[in-house]
Coordinates of C-alpha atoms and ligand atoms in Angstrom, one line a residue:
M1 CA 111.1 -55.5 -39.3
Q2 CA 108.0 -53.7 -40.5
L3 CA 107.3 -50.4 -38.9
K4 CA 104.6 -47.8 -39.5
I5 CA 106.1 -44.4 -38.6
A6 CA 104.1 -41.2 -38.3
I7 CA 106.0 -38.1 -39.3
L8 CA 105.0 -35.0 -37.5
G9 CA 107.4 -32.2 -38.6
G10 CA 105.4 -29.5 -36.8
D11 CA 106.6 -25.9 -36.9
G12 CA 109.7 -23.8 -37.6
I13 CA 112.8 -26.0 -38.3
G14 CA 110.8 -29.2 -37.3
P15 CA 109.9 -30.4 -40.8
E16 CA 113.4 -29.8 -42.3
V17 CA 115.2 -31.6 -39.5
I18 CA 112.7 -34.5 -39.5
T19 CA 113.2 -34.9 -43.3
Q20 CA 116.9 -35.6 -42.5
A21 CA 115.9 -38.1 -39.8
E22 CA 113.5 -39.8 -42.2
K23 CA 116.3 -40.0 -44.8
C24 CA 118.5 -41.7 -42.3
L25 CA 115.8 -44.2 -41.3
Q26 CA 115.4 -44.9 -45.1
A27 CA 119.1 -45.6 -45.2
V28 CA 118.7 -48.0 -42.3
E29 CA 115.8 -49.6 -44.1
D30 CA 117.8 -50.1 -47.3
N31 CA 121.0 -51.3 -45.7
F32 CA 119.5 -53.6 -43.0
G33 CA 116.6 -54.9 -45.0
H34 CA 113.6 -53.5 -43.1
D35 CA 110.2 -52.2 -44.3
F36 CA 109.3 -48.8 -42.9
T37 CA 106.4 -46.8 -44.0
F38 CA 106.3 -43.1 -43.4
T39 CA 103.0 -41.1 -43.2
E40 CA 102.9 -37.4 -42.6
G41 CA 100.5 -35.7 -40.2
L42 CA 99.9 -32.1 -39.1
I43 CA 100.5 -30.7 -35.6
G44 CA 101.1 -27.2 -34.1
A45 CA 100.7 -23.9 -35.8
S46 CA 100.7 -25.4 -39.2
A47 CA 97.8 -27.7 -38.3
M48 CA 95.9 -24.7 -36.8
E49 CA 96.4 -22.9 -40.1
K50 CA 95.3 -25.7 -42.3
M51 CA 92.8 -27.6 -40.1
G52 CA 91.8 -25.2 -37.4
S53 CA 93.2 -27.3 -34.6
P54 CA 96.8 -27.8 -33.2
I55 CA 96.1 -31.6 -33.1
P56 CA 93.5 -32.6 -35.7
E57 CA 91.6 -35.8 -35.3
E58 CA 93.3 -37.2 -38.4
T59 CA 96.7 -36.7 -36.7
L60 CA 95.6 -38.5 -33.6
E61 CA 94.2 -41.4 -35.6
L62 CA 97.5 -41.6 -37.6
C63 CA 99.5 -41.7 -34.4
R64 CA 97.4 -44.3 -32.8
A65 CA 97.6 -46.5 -35.9
S66 CA 101.4 -46.2 -36.1
D67 CA 104.1 -48.1 -34.3
A68 CA 106.1 -45.0 -33.6
I69 CA 106.0 -41.2 -34.1
L70 CA 108.8 -39.0 -35.3
F71 CA 108.2 -35.5 -34.1
G72 CA 110.0 -32.3 -35.0
A73 CA 109.2 -29.1 -33.0
I74 CA 106.4 -26.8 -32.2
G75 CA 105.8 -23.1 -31.8
T76 CA 106.0 -19.9 -33.9
E77 CA 107.1 -16.3 -33.3
E78 CA 103.6 -15.2 -33.8
Y79 CA 102.3 -17.2 -30.8
D80 CA 105.4 -16.5 -28.7
N81 CA 104.3 -12.9 -28.8
K82 CA 100.6 -13.7 -28.1
P83 CA 100.4 -15.0 -24.5
E84 CA 96.7 -14.3 -24.5
A85 CA 95.9 -16.8 -27.3
K86 CA 93.2 -19.2 -26.1
V87 CA 94.6 -22.1 -28.3
R88 CA 98.3 -22.4 -28.8
P89 CA 100.4 -24.6 -31.1
E90 CA 102.0 -26.2 -28.0
D91 CA 98.6 -27.4 -26.9
G92 CA 98.8 -29.9 -29.8
L93 CA 101.9 -31.5 -28.3
L94 CA 100.6 -31.5 -24.8
Y95 CA 97.3 -33.0 -25.9
L96 CA 99.1 -35.7 -27.9
R97 CA 101.3 -36.7 -25.0
K98 CA 98.3 -37.1 -22.8
A99 CA 96.1 -38.8 -25.3
L100 CA 98.7 -41.4 -26.0
D101 CA 99.7 -41.6 -22.4
L102 CA 103.4 -41.0 -23.2
F103 CA 104.3 -40.8 -19.5
A104 CA 108.1 -41.3 -19.6
N105 CA 110.3 -38.8 -21.4
I106 CA 113.8 -40.1 -21.7
R107 CA 116.5 -37.6 -22.5
P108 CA 120.0 -39.1 -22.8
I109 CA 122.9 -36.6 -22.5
K110 CA 126.2 -37.8 -23.6
V111 CA 129.1 -35.6 -24.5
F112 CA 130.5 -36.2 -28.0
P113 CA 134.3 -36.4 -27.6
A114 CA 134.9 -34.6 -30.9
L115 CA 132.8 -31.6 -29.7
V116 CA 134.0 -31.0 -26.2
H117 CA 135.7 -27.8 -27.4
N118 CA 132.3 -26.5 -28.4
S119 CA 130.9 -26.5 -24.9
P120 CA 130.9 -23.2 -22.9
I121 CA 131.9 -25.4 -19.9
K122 CA 135.6 -26.3 -19.3
K123 CA 136.8 -29.4 -21.0
E124 CA 137.9 -31.0 -17.7
V125 CA 134.4 -30.5 -16.3
I126 CA 132.3 -31.7 -19.2
S127 CA 134.5 -34.6 -20.4
G128 CA 132.9 -38.0 -19.7
T129 CA 129.4 -36.6 -19.1
D130 CA 127.0 -39.5 -19.7
L131 CA 123.6 -39.2 -18.0
V132 CA 119.9 -39.8 -18.8
I133 CA 117.0 -37.8 -17.6
Y134 CA 113.7 -39.7 -16.9
R135 CA 111.1 -36.9 -17.0
E136 CA 107.5 -37.6 -16.0
L137 CA 105.6 -36.2 -19.0
T138 CA 101.8 -36.4 -18.6
S139 CA 101.1 -34.9 -15.2
G140 CA 102.3 -32.3 -12.7
I141 CA 101.9 -28.5 -13.2
Y142 CA 101.6 -28.9 -17.0
Y143 CA 98.3 -30.7 -16.6
G144 CA 96.9 -29.5 -13.3
G145 CA 94.0 -27.0 -13.4
K146 CA 94.7 -23.5 -14.5
S147 CA 92.8 -20.4 -13.7
L148 CA 92.8 -16.7 -14.3
S149 CA 90.6 -14.3 -12.3
E150 CA 88.0 -12.3 -14.2
D151 CA 90.0 -9.1 -13.8
G152 CA 93.1 -10.8 -15.1
T153 CA 95.2 -10.1 -12.0
V154 CA 95.4 -13.5 -10.3
A155 CA 96.4 -16.8 -12.0
T156 CA 97.0 -20.3 -10.7
D157 CA 98.6 -23.5 -12.1
L158 CA 98.0 -26.6 -10.0
C159 CA 100.8 -29.1 -9.6
R160 CA 99.2 -32.5 -8.9
Y161 CA 100.7 -36.0 -8.8
T162 CA 99.3 -39.4 -7.9
E163 CA 101.4 -42.3 -6.5
K164 CA 100.6 -44.3 -9.6
E165 CA 101.9 -41.6 -11.9
I166 CA 105.2 -41.4 -9.9
S167 CA 105.7 -45.1 -9.6
R168 CA 105.4 -46.1 -13.2
V169 CA 108.1 -43.8 -14.4
A170 CA 110.2 -44.5 -11.4
H171 CA 110.3 -48.2 -12.1
M172 CA 111.4 -47.5 -15.7
A173 CA 114.2 -45.2 -14.4
F174 CA 115.4 -47.8 -11.9
K175 CA 115.5 -50.5 -14.6
A176 CA 117.6 -48.2 -16.7
A177 CA 120.0 -47.4 -13.9
K178 CA 120.5 -51.2 -13.4
K179 CA 121.7 -51.5 -17.0
R180 CA 123.8 -48.4 -16.7
R181 CA 126.2 -47.4 -13.9
G182 CA 123.8 -48.2 -11.2
K183 CA 123.0 -44.8 -9.8
L184 CA 119.7 -42.9 -9.6
T185 CA 119.2 -39.4 -8.4
L186 CA 115.6 -38.2 -7.7
V187 CA 115.5 -34.4 -8.3
D188 CA 112.8 -32.5 -6.4
K189 CA 112.0 -29.6 -4.2
A190 CA 110.9 -31.6 -1.1
H191 CA 111.7 -28.9 1.4
V192 CA 109.0 -26.7 -0.2
L193 CA 106.5 -28.7 -2.3
E194 CA 104.0 -31.3 -1.1
T195 CA 104.1 -33.1 -4.5
S196 CA 107.9 -33.4 -4.1
R197 CA 107.4 -35.0 -0.7
L198 CA 105.1 -37.5 -2.3
W199 CA 107.7 -38.2 -5.0
R200 CA 110.3 -38.8 -2.3
R201 CA 108.2 -41.2 -0.3
V202 CA 107.1 -43.2 -3.3
V203 CA 110.5 -43.4 -4.9
T204 CA 112.4 -44.1 -1.7
N205 CA 110.0 -47.1 -1.2
I206 CA 110.6 -48.3 -4.7
A207 CA 114.4 -47.9 -4.3
E208 CA 114.3 -50.8 -1.8
S209 CA 113.3 -53.2 -4.5
Y210 CA 116.4 -52.2 -6.5
P211 CA 119.2 -52.8 -3.9
D212 CA 121.9 -52.8 -6.6
V213 CA 121.1 -49.2 -7.6
E214 CA 122.6 -46.4 -5.5
F215 CA 119.8 -44.0 -4.8
D216 CA 120.0 -40.4 -3.6
C217 CA 117.8 -37.3 -3.7
M218 CA 118.7 -33.8 -4.6
Y219 CA 116.9 -30.4 -4.7
I220 CA 116.4 -29.0 -8.2
D221 CA 118.4 -25.8 -7.5
N222 CA 121.4 -27.8 -6.3
A223 CA 121.0 -30.3 -9.2
S224 CA 121.0 -27.4 -11.6
M225 CA 124.2 -26.0 -10.2
L226 CA 125.9 -29.3 -10.1
M227 CA 124.9 -29.9 -13.7
S228 CA 127.3 -27.1 -14.7
L229 CA 129.9 -27.7 -12.0
N230 CA 130.2 -31.5 -12.0
P231 CA 127.9 -33.2 -14.5
T232 CA 129.8 -36.5 -14.4
I233 CA 128.3 -37.3 -11.0
F234 CA 125.0 -38.0 -12.6
D235 CA 123.9 -41.3 -14.1
V236 CA 120.1 -41.6 -14.1
I237 CA 118.1 -38.5 -13.1
L238 CA 114.4 -39.1 -12.3
T239 CA 112.2 -36.0 -12.0
E240 CA 108.8 -34.5 -12.5
N241 CA 107.5 -32.8 -15.6
M242 CA 108.6 -29.2 -15.2
F243 CA 112.0 -29.8 -13.5
G244 CA 112.8 -32.3 -16.2
D245 CA 112.0 -29.7 -18.9
I246 CA 114.3 -27.1 -17.4
L247 CA 117.1 -29.4 -16.4
S248 CA 117.2 -30.9 -19.9
A249 CA 117.4 -27.5 -21.5
Q250 CA 120.4 -26.8 -19.3
C251 CA 122.0 -30.0 -20.6
N252 CA 121.5 -28.7 -24.2
V253 CA 123.9 -25.9 -23.3
L254 CA 126.4 -28.3 -21.6
I255 CA 127.1 -30.3 -24.7
G256 CA 127.7 -27.3 -26.8
S257 CA 124.7 -26.8 -29.1
S258 CA 121.0 -27.1 -28.7
G259 CA 120.8 -29.0 -31.9
L260 CA 122.3 -32.3 -30.7
L261 CA 120.0 -33.9 -28.1
P262 CA 117.3 -36.5 -28.9
S263 CA 114.5 -37.8 -26.7
A264 CA 112.0 -40.6 -26.5
S265 CA 108.6 -40.3 -25.0
I266 CA 107.3 -43.8 -24.1
G267 CA 103.8 -45.0 -23.1
T268 CA 102.2 -48.3 -22.8
E269 CA 101.0 -48.5 -26.4
N270 CA 102.8 -45.8 -28.3
A271 CA 106.2 -44.1 -28.5
M272 CA 107.3 -40.8 -29.9
F273 CA 110.8 -39.6 -30.7
G274 CA 112.0 -36.1 -31.3
P275 CA 114.7 -33.5 -30.6
I276 CA 114.8 -31.7 -27.2
H277 CA 115.2 -28.4 -29.0
G278 CA 112.5 -26.0 -30.0
S279 CA 111.2 -24.8 -33.3
Y280 CA 113.8 -22.0 -33.8
P281 CA 111.5 -20.1 -36.3
Q282 CA 114.2 -17.6 -37.2
A283 CA 116.1 -20.4 -38.9
K284 CA 113.2 -22.0 -40.8
D285 CA 113.9 -22.9 -44.4
K286 CA 117.4 -21.4 -44.2
D287 CA 119.2 -24.8 -44.4
I288 CA 121.2 -23.9 -41.2
A289 CA 119.4 -26.0 -38.6
N290 CA 121.3 -28.8 -37.1
P291 CA 119.6 -32.1 -38.0
V292 CA 121.6 -34.2 -35.5
A293 CA 119.1 -34.2 -32.6
A294 CA 116.4 -35.3 -35.0
I295 CA 118.6 -38.0 -36.5
L296 CA 119.6 -39.3 -33.1
S297 CA 115.9 -39.3 -32.2
G298 CA 115.4 -41.7 -35.2
A299 CA 118.2 -43.8 -33.7
L300 CA 116.4 -44.0 -30.4
L301 CA 113.3 -45.2 -32.3
L302 CA 115.4 -48.0 -33.7
E303 CA 116.8 -48.9 -30.3
H304 CA 113.2 -48.9 -28.9
F305 CA 112.4 -51.7 -31.2
G306 CA 115.5 -53.7 -30.4
L307 CA 117.3 -52.7 -33.6
N308 CA 120.6 -52.2 -31.7
E309 CA 123.0 -52.7 -34.6
E310 CA 121.0 -50.2 -36.6
F311 CA 121.1 -47.8 -33.7
D312 CA 124.9 -48.2 -33.5
A313 CA 125.2 -47.6 -37.2
V314 CA 123.3 -44.3 -37.1
V315 CA 125.3 -43.1 -34.0
A316 CA 128.6 -44.1 -35.7
A317 CA 127.7 -42.1 -38.8
V318 CA 126.9 -39.1 -36.6
H319 CA 130.2 -39.4 -34.8
K320 CA 131.9 -39.6 -38.1
S321 CA 130.3 -36.4 -39.3
F322 CA 131.7 -34.7 -36.2
R323 CA 135.2 -36.1 -36.7
K324 CA 135.1 -34.9 -40.3
N325 CA 133.7 -31.5 -39.4
I326 CA 130.7 -32.1 -41.6
V327 CA 128.5 -30.0 -39.3
T328 CA 126.2 -27.1 -39.3
M329 CA 127.2 -23.6 -38.3
D330 CA 126.1 -23.9 -34.6
I331 CA 129.0 -26.3 -34.2
M332 CA 131.9 -24.8 -36.1
G333 CA 130.7 -21.3 -36.8
S334 CA 131.2 -22.2 -40.4
T335 CA 128.6 -22.0 -43.1
K336 CA 130.1 -24.6 -45.4
Y337 CA 127.6 -27.3 -44.6
G338 CA 123.8 -27.0 -44.4
T339 CA 121.1 -29.1 -42.8
E340 CA 120.8 -31.1 -46.0
N341 CA 124.5 -31.7 -46.5
V342 CA 124.8 -33.0 -42.9
G343 CA 121.7 -35.2 -43.3
D344 CA 123.1 -36.6 -46.6
F345 CA 126.5 -37.3 -45.2
I346 CA 125.1 -39.1 -42.2
A347 CA 122.6 -41.1 -44.3
Q348 CA 125.2 -42.1 -46.7
N349 CA 127.4 -43.3 -43.9
I350 CA 124.8 -45.6 -42.5
V351 CA 126.1 -48.5 -44.3
D352 CA 128.0 -51.1 -42.5
T353 CA 129.8 -49.9 -39.5
D354 CA 132.9 -52.0 -40.4
D355 CA 133.1 -50.4 -43.7
N356 CA 132.5 -46.8 -43.2
L357 CA 136.0 -45.5 -43.6
N358 CA 135.9 -45.7 -47.3
I359 CA 134.1 -42.5 -47.8
N360 CA 135.1 -39.6 -50.0
D361 CA 134.1 -36.6 -47.9
E362 CA 135.2 -34.2 -50.6
N363 CA 132.2 -34.9 -52.7
I364 CA 129.7 -33.8 -50.0
G365 CA 127.4 -31.1 -51.2
L366 CA 128.5 -31.5 -54.8
G367 CA 125.8 -33.8 -55.7
K368 CA 128.2 -36.7 -56.2
S369 CA 128.3 -40.0 -54.5
T370 CA 130.3 -40.0 -51.3
I371 CA 130.8 -43.7 -51.3
I372 CA 134.0 -44.7 -53.1
Ligands
IPM1 C1 110.0 -29.8 -24.4 C2 109.4 -28.5 -24.8 C3 107.9 -28.6 -24.5 C4 107.7 -28.8 -23.0 C5 107.0 -27.4 -25.0 C6 107.2 -27.2 -26.5 C7 105.6 -27.5 -24.7 O1 109.9 -27.4 -24.2 O2 109.6 -30.9 -24.9 O3 111.0 -29.7 -23.7 O4 107.7 -27.9 -22.3 O5 107.5 -30.0 -22.6
MG2 MG1 111.7 -27.9 -23.1

């Protein structure tokens, strides 16, 4: 398959983890006979520095002309301490999502058996967790009008949703539930918010056309508690933009490290893939960032184009890195392996899933081949 992939590393650890994801996609290309082209573009603070905009026109054009986008992370310490900034690095990402109409953000959360001990949650609670969040990504409070009074003492952010915006992501989530364990939970705040009541009405109607999917509704505060107490009750979660952001960050903690979870942002014409985690500027260029979330985002890209064997091969290589403890310090508290070692190991193990036991792990990081 031929694929044009835009590479937007962004800020902080974004570029270095995306480099590892690109390396893994190249391994897929070589081993499965595909033809991928990778073209880099600027976004976020680095784009503001070099081009004066967090999302330059060139980047938008590149993304529109690509089959898929691999995105790293956005944000810097400088801007985190500058709430008054008129233009922020994050604006680049929000603008891109809207411009490409990437309305469905899919965040799969599956516990890795080899890493259950790494979770702050008890093993019995976390084991078997396998859920996916469908987060609406281009509307709601993120995109409603904002205002600040002249004297700076009153501010508003409007949360607005239309029936159409709700129903398109809802249909996607129900279809996913049908292919999974057949359960969908709408997470909202319908006892307080009018937008949540609209979500309930629209989604409850849609649920009727998916009779084989068990449908229930849950308030966000309750969902957040149950996510820590009993996460295995969830299969597909459907929710609005802001709740999905927060709930997925909570899931990051559940599975033991924020460096593990990938996501896909899907629109009608374009698709973007990238880790759930932030830009972690303190770790930039230290070779300590966990590349797994970025690499698994690359795997989701492959799955999006129906390359299921290739998806499986990447996931198998990631699991193998866990089993062999070829992991970054956020997982084992050890500094033996860096971002690049882990990326190399995973890339070199994306060979043939039947054949990936014949690997000499001792050679990792020593510049020698790891394939016997
Ligand atoms: C995410 C991030 C973004 C969001 C930020 C960087 C704007 O937290 O994708 O979860 O809030 O959507
Ligand atoms: Mg977030």
